PDB file of C-alpha atoms and ligand atoms in Angstrom:
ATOM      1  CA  UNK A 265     -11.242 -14.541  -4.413  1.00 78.00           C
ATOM      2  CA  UNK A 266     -11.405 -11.101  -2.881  1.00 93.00           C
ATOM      3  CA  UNK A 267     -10.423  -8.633  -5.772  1.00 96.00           C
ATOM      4  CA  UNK A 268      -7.193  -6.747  -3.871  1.00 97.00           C
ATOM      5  CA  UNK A 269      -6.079 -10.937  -3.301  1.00 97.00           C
ATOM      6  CA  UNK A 270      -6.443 -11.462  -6.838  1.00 98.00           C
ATOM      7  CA  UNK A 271      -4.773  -8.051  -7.992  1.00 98.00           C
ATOM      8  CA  UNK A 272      -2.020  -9.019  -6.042  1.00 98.00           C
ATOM      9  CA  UNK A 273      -1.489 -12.618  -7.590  1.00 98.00           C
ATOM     10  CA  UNK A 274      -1.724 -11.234 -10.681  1.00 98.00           C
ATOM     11  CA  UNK A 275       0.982  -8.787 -10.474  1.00 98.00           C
ATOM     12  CA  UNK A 276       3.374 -11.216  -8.566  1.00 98.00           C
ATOM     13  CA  UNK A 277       2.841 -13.700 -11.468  1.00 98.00           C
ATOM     14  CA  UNK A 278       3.911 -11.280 -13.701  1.00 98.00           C
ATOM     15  CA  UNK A 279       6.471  -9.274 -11.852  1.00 97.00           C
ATOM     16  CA  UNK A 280      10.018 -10.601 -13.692  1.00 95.00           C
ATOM     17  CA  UNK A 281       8.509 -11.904 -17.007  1.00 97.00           C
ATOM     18  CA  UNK A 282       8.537  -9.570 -19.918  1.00 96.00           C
ATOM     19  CA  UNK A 283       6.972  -9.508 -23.408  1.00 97.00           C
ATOM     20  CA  UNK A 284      10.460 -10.604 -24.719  1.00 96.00           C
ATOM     21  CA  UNK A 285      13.014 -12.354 -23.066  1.00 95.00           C
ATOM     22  CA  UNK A 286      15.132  -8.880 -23.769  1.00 91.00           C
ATOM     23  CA  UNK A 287      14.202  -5.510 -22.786  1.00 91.00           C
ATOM     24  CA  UNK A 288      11.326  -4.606 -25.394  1.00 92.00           C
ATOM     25  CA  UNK A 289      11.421  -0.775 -24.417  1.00 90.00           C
ATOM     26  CA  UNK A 290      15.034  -0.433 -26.210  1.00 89.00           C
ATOM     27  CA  UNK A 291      13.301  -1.155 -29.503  1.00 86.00           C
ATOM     28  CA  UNK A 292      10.377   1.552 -28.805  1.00 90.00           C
ATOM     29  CA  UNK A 293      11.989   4.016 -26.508  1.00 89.00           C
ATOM     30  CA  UNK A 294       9.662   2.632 -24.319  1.00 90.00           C
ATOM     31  CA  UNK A 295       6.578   3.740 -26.517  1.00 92.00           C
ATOM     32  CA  UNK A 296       3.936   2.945 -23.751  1.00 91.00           C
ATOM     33  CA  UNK A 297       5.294   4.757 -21.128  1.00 91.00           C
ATOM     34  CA  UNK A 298       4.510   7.842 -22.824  1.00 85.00           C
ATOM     35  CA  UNK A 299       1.744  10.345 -22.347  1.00 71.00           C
ATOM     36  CA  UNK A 300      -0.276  11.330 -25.233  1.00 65.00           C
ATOM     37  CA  UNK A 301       0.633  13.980 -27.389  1.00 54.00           C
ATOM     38  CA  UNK A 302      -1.714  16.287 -25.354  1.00 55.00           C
ATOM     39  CA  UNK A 303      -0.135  14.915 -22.369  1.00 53.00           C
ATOM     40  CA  UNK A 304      -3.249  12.965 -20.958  1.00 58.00           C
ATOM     41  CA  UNK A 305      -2.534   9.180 -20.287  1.00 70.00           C
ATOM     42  CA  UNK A 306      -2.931   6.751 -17.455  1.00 85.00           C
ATOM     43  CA  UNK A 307      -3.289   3.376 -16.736  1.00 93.00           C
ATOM     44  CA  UNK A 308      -6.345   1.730 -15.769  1.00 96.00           C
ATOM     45  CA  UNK A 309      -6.237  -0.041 -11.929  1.00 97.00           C
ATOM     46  CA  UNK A 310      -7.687  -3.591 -11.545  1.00 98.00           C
ATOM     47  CA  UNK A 311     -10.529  -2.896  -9.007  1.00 97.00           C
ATOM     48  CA  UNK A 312      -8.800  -2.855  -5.116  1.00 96.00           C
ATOM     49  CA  UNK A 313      -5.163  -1.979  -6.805  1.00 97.00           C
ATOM     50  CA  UNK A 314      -5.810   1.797  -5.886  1.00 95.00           C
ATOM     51  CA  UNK A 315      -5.043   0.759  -2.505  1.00 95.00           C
ATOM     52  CA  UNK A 316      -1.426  -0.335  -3.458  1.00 94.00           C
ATOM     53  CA  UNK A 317      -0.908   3.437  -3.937  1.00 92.00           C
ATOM     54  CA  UNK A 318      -2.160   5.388  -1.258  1.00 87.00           C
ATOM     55  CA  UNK A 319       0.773   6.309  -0.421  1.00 87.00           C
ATOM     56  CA  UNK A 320       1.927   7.122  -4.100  1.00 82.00           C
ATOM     57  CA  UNK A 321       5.403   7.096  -5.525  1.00 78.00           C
ATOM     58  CA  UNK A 322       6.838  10.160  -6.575  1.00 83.00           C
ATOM     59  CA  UNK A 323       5.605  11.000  -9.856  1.00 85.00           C
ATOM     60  CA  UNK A 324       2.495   9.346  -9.622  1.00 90.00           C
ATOM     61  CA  UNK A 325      -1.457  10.274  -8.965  1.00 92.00           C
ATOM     62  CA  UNK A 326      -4.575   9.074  -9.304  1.00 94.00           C
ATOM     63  CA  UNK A 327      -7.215   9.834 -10.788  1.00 93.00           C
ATOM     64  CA  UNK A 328     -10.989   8.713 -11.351  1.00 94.00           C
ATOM     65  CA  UNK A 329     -12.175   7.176 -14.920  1.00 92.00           C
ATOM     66  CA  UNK A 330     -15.384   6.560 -16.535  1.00 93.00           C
ATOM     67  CA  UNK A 331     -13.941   5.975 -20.595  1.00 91.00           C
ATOM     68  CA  UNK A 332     -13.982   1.698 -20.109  1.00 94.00           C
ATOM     69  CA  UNK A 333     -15.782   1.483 -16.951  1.00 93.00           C
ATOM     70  CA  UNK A 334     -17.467   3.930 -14.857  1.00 93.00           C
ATOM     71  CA  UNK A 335     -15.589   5.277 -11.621  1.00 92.00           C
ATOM     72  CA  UNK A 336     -12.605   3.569 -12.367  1.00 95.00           C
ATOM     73  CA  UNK A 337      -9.282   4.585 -11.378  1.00 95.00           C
ATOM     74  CA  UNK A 338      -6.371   5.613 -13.656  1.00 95.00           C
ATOM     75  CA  UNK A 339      -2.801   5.831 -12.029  1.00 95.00           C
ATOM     76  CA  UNK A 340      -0.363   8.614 -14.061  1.00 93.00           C
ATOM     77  CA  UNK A 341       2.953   8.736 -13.977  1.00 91.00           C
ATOM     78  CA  UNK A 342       5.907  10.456 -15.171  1.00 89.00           C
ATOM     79  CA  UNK A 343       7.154   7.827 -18.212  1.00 89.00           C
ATOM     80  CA  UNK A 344       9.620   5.990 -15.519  1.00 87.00           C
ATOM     81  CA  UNK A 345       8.825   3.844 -12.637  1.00 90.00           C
ATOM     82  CA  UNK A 346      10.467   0.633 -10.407  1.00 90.00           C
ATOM     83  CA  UNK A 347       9.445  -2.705 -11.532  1.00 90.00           C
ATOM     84  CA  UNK A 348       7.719  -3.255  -8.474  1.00 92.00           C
ATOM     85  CA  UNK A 349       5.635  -0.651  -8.649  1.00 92.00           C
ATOM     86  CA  UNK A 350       4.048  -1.046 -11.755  1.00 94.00           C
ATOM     87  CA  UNK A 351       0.506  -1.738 -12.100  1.00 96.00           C
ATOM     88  CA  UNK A 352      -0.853  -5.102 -13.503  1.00 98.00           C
ATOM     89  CA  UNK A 353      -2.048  -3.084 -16.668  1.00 97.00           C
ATOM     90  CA  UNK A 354       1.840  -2.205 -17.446  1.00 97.00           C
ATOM     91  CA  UNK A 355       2.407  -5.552 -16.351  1.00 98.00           C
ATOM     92  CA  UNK A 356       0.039  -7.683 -18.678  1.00 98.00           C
ATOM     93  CA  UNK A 357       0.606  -5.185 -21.817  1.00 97.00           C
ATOM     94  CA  UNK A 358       0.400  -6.017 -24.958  1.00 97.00           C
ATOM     95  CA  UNK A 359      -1.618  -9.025 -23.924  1.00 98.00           C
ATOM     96  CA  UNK A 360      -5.096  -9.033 -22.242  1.00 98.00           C
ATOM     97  CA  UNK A 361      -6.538 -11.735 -20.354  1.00 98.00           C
ATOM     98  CA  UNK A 362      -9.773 -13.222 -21.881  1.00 98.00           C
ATOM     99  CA  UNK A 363     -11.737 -15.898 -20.343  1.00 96.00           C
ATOM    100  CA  UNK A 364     -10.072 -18.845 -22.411  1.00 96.00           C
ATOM    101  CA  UNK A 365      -7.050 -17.464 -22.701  1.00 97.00           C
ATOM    102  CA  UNK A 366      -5.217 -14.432 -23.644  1.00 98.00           C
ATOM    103  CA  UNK A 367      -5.147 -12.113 -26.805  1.00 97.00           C
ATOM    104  CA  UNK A 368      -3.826  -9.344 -28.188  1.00 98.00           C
ATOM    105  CA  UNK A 369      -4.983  -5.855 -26.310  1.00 97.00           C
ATOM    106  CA  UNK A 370      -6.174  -3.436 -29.705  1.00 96.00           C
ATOM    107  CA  UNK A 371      -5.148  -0.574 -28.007  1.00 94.00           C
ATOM    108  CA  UNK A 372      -1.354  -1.975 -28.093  1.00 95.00           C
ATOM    109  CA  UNK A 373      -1.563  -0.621 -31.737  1.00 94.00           C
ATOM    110  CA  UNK A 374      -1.183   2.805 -31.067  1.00 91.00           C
ATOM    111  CA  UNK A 375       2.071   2.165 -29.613  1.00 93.00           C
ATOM    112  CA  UNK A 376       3.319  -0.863 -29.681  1.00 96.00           C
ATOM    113  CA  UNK A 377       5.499  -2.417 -32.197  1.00 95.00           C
ATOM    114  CA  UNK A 378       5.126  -6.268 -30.839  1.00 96.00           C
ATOM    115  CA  UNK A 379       1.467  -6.023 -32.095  1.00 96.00           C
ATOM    116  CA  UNK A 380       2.507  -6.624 -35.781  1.00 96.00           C
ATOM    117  CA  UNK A 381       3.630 -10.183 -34.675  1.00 96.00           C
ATOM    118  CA  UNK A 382       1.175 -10.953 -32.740  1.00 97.00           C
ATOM    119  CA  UNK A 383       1.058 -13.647 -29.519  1.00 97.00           C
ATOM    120  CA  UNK A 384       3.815 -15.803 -31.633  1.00 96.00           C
ATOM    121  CA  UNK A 385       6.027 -13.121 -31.282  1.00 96.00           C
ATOM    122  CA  UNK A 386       6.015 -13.230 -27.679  1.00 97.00           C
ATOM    123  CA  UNK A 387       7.948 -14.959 -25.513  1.00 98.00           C
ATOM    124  CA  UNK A 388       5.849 -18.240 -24.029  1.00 98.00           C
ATOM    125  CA  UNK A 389       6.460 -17.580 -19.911  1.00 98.00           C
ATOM    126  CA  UNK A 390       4.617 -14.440 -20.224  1.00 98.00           C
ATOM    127  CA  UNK A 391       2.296 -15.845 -22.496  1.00 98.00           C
ATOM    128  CA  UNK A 392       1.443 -18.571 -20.081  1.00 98.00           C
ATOM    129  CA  UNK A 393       2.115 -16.304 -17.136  1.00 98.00           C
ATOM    130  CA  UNK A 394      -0.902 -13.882 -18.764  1.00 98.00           C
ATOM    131  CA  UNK A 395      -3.232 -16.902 -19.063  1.00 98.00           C
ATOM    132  CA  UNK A 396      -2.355 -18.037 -15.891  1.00 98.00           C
ATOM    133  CA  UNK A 397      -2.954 -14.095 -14.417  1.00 98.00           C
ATOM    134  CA  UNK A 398      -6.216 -14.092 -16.284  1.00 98.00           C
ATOM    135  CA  UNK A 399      -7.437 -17.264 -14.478  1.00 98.00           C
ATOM    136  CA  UNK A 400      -7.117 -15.615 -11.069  1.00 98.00           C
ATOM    137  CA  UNK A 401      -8.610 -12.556 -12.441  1.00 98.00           C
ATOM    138  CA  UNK A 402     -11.737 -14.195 -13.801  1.00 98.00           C
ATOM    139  CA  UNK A 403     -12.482 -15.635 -10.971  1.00 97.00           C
ATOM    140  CA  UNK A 404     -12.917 -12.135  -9.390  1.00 97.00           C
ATOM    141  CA  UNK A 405     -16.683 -10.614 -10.698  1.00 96.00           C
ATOM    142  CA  UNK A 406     -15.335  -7.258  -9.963  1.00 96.00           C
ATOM    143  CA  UNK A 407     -11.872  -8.352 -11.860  1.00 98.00           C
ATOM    144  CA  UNK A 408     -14.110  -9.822 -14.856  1.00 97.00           C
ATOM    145  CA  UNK A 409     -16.154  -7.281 -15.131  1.00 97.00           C
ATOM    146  CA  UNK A 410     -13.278  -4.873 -15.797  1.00 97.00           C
ATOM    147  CA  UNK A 411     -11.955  -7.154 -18.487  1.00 98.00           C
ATOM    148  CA  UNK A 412     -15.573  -7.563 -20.117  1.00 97.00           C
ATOM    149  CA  UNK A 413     -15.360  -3.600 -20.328  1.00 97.00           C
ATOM    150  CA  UNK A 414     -12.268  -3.621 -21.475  1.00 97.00           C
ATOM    151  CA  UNK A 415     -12.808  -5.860 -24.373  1.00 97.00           C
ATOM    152  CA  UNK A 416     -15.865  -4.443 -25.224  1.00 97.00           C
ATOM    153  CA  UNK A 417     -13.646  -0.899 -25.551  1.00 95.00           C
ATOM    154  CA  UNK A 418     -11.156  -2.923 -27.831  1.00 96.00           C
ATOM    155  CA  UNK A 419     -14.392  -3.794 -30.240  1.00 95.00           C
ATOM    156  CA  UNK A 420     -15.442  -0.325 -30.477  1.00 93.00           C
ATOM    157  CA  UNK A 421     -11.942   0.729 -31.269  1.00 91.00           C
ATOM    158  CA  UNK A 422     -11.470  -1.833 -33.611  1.00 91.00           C
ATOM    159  CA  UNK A 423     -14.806   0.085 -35.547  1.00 89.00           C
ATOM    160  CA  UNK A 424     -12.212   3.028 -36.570  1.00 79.00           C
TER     161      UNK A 424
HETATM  162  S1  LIG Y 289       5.349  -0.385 -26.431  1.00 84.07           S
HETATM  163 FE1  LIG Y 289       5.457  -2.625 -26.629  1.00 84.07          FE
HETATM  164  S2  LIG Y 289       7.604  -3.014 -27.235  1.00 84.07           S
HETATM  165 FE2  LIG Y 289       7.527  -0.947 -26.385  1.00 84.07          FE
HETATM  166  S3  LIG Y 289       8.031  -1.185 -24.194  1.00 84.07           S
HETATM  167 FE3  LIG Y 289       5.781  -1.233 -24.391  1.00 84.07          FE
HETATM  168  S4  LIG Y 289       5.307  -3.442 -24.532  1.00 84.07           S
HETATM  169 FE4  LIG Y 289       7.491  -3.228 -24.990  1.00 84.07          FE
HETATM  170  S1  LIG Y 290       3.593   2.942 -14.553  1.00 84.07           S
HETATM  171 FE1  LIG Y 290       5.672   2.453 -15.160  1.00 84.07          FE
HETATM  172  S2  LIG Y 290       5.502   0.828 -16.690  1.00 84.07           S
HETATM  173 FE2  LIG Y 290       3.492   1.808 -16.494  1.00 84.07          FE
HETATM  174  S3  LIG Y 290       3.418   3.404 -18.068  1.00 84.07           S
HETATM  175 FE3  LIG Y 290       4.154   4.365 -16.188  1.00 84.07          FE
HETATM  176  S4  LIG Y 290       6.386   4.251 -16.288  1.00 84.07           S
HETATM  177 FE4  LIG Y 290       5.564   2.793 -17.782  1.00 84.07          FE
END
């Protein structure tokens, strides 16, 4: 499938279902829609899902990325956005795709307060709507090839 297809059907699987069937941000204060303490932050764009914001809400921009993959794109915003505008990354977090399934993503821990309960602690439609996300997504090379990086970032994290 042609990658901006496949970004596309990812985000509409996953654009009502939530990591809990409640809002999860009232327990965190919405942790991961925060910038880093030195105020960098970003989230990384499938490959094609710059397109989706050329012309960018307010409070967004783009920028280029080489820390998982090189010349990627990272999308900034503000710490608030419309559901519909969020990229898959926001969309699939604290879960990452993998190519049997669906784990954990390490860098949740930083952040995220779901991590300590791991993929039980979910709730199952977004679960299955992940897995189901990741299917269409590893079907993509240019997709896959994003997630490979990705996990292979995770591993080397996982080293500190
Ligand atoms: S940090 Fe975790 S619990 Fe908080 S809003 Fe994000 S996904 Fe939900
Ligand atoms: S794009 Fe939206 S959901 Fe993602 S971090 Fe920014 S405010 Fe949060």
């Amino acid at each position: 499938m042609d990658a901006l297809k496949a970004v596309i059907a990812a985000r509409e699987l996953l654009a009502q279902v939530t990591p809990l069937k409640q809002d999860c941000g009232r327990y965190c204060g919405g942790a991961c829609c925060q910038s880093d303490e030195d105020g960098q932050g970003g989230m990384l764009l499938f490959p094609g899902e710059e397109t989706l914001y050329r012309d960018l809400p307010e409070g967004f921009s783009l920028m280029r990325d080489d820390a998982v993959l090189k010349n990627a794109w990272l999308l900034q915003c503000e710490g608030f956005c419309n559901r519909e505008d969020r990229p898959l990354s926001c969309r699939l977090f604290p879960l990452l795709p993998t190519r049997t399934g669906c784990k954990m993503d390490w860098r949740g821990w930083a952040v995220c307060p779901l991590m300590a309960h791991g993929k039980t602690g979910l709730n199952p439609a977004f679960t299955a709507a992940v897995k189901e996300a990741g299917k269409i997504l590893y079907s993509c090379e240019e997709h896959a090839a994003l997630l490979d990086a990705i996990h292979q970032y995770n591993e080397q994290l996982k080293q500190f």
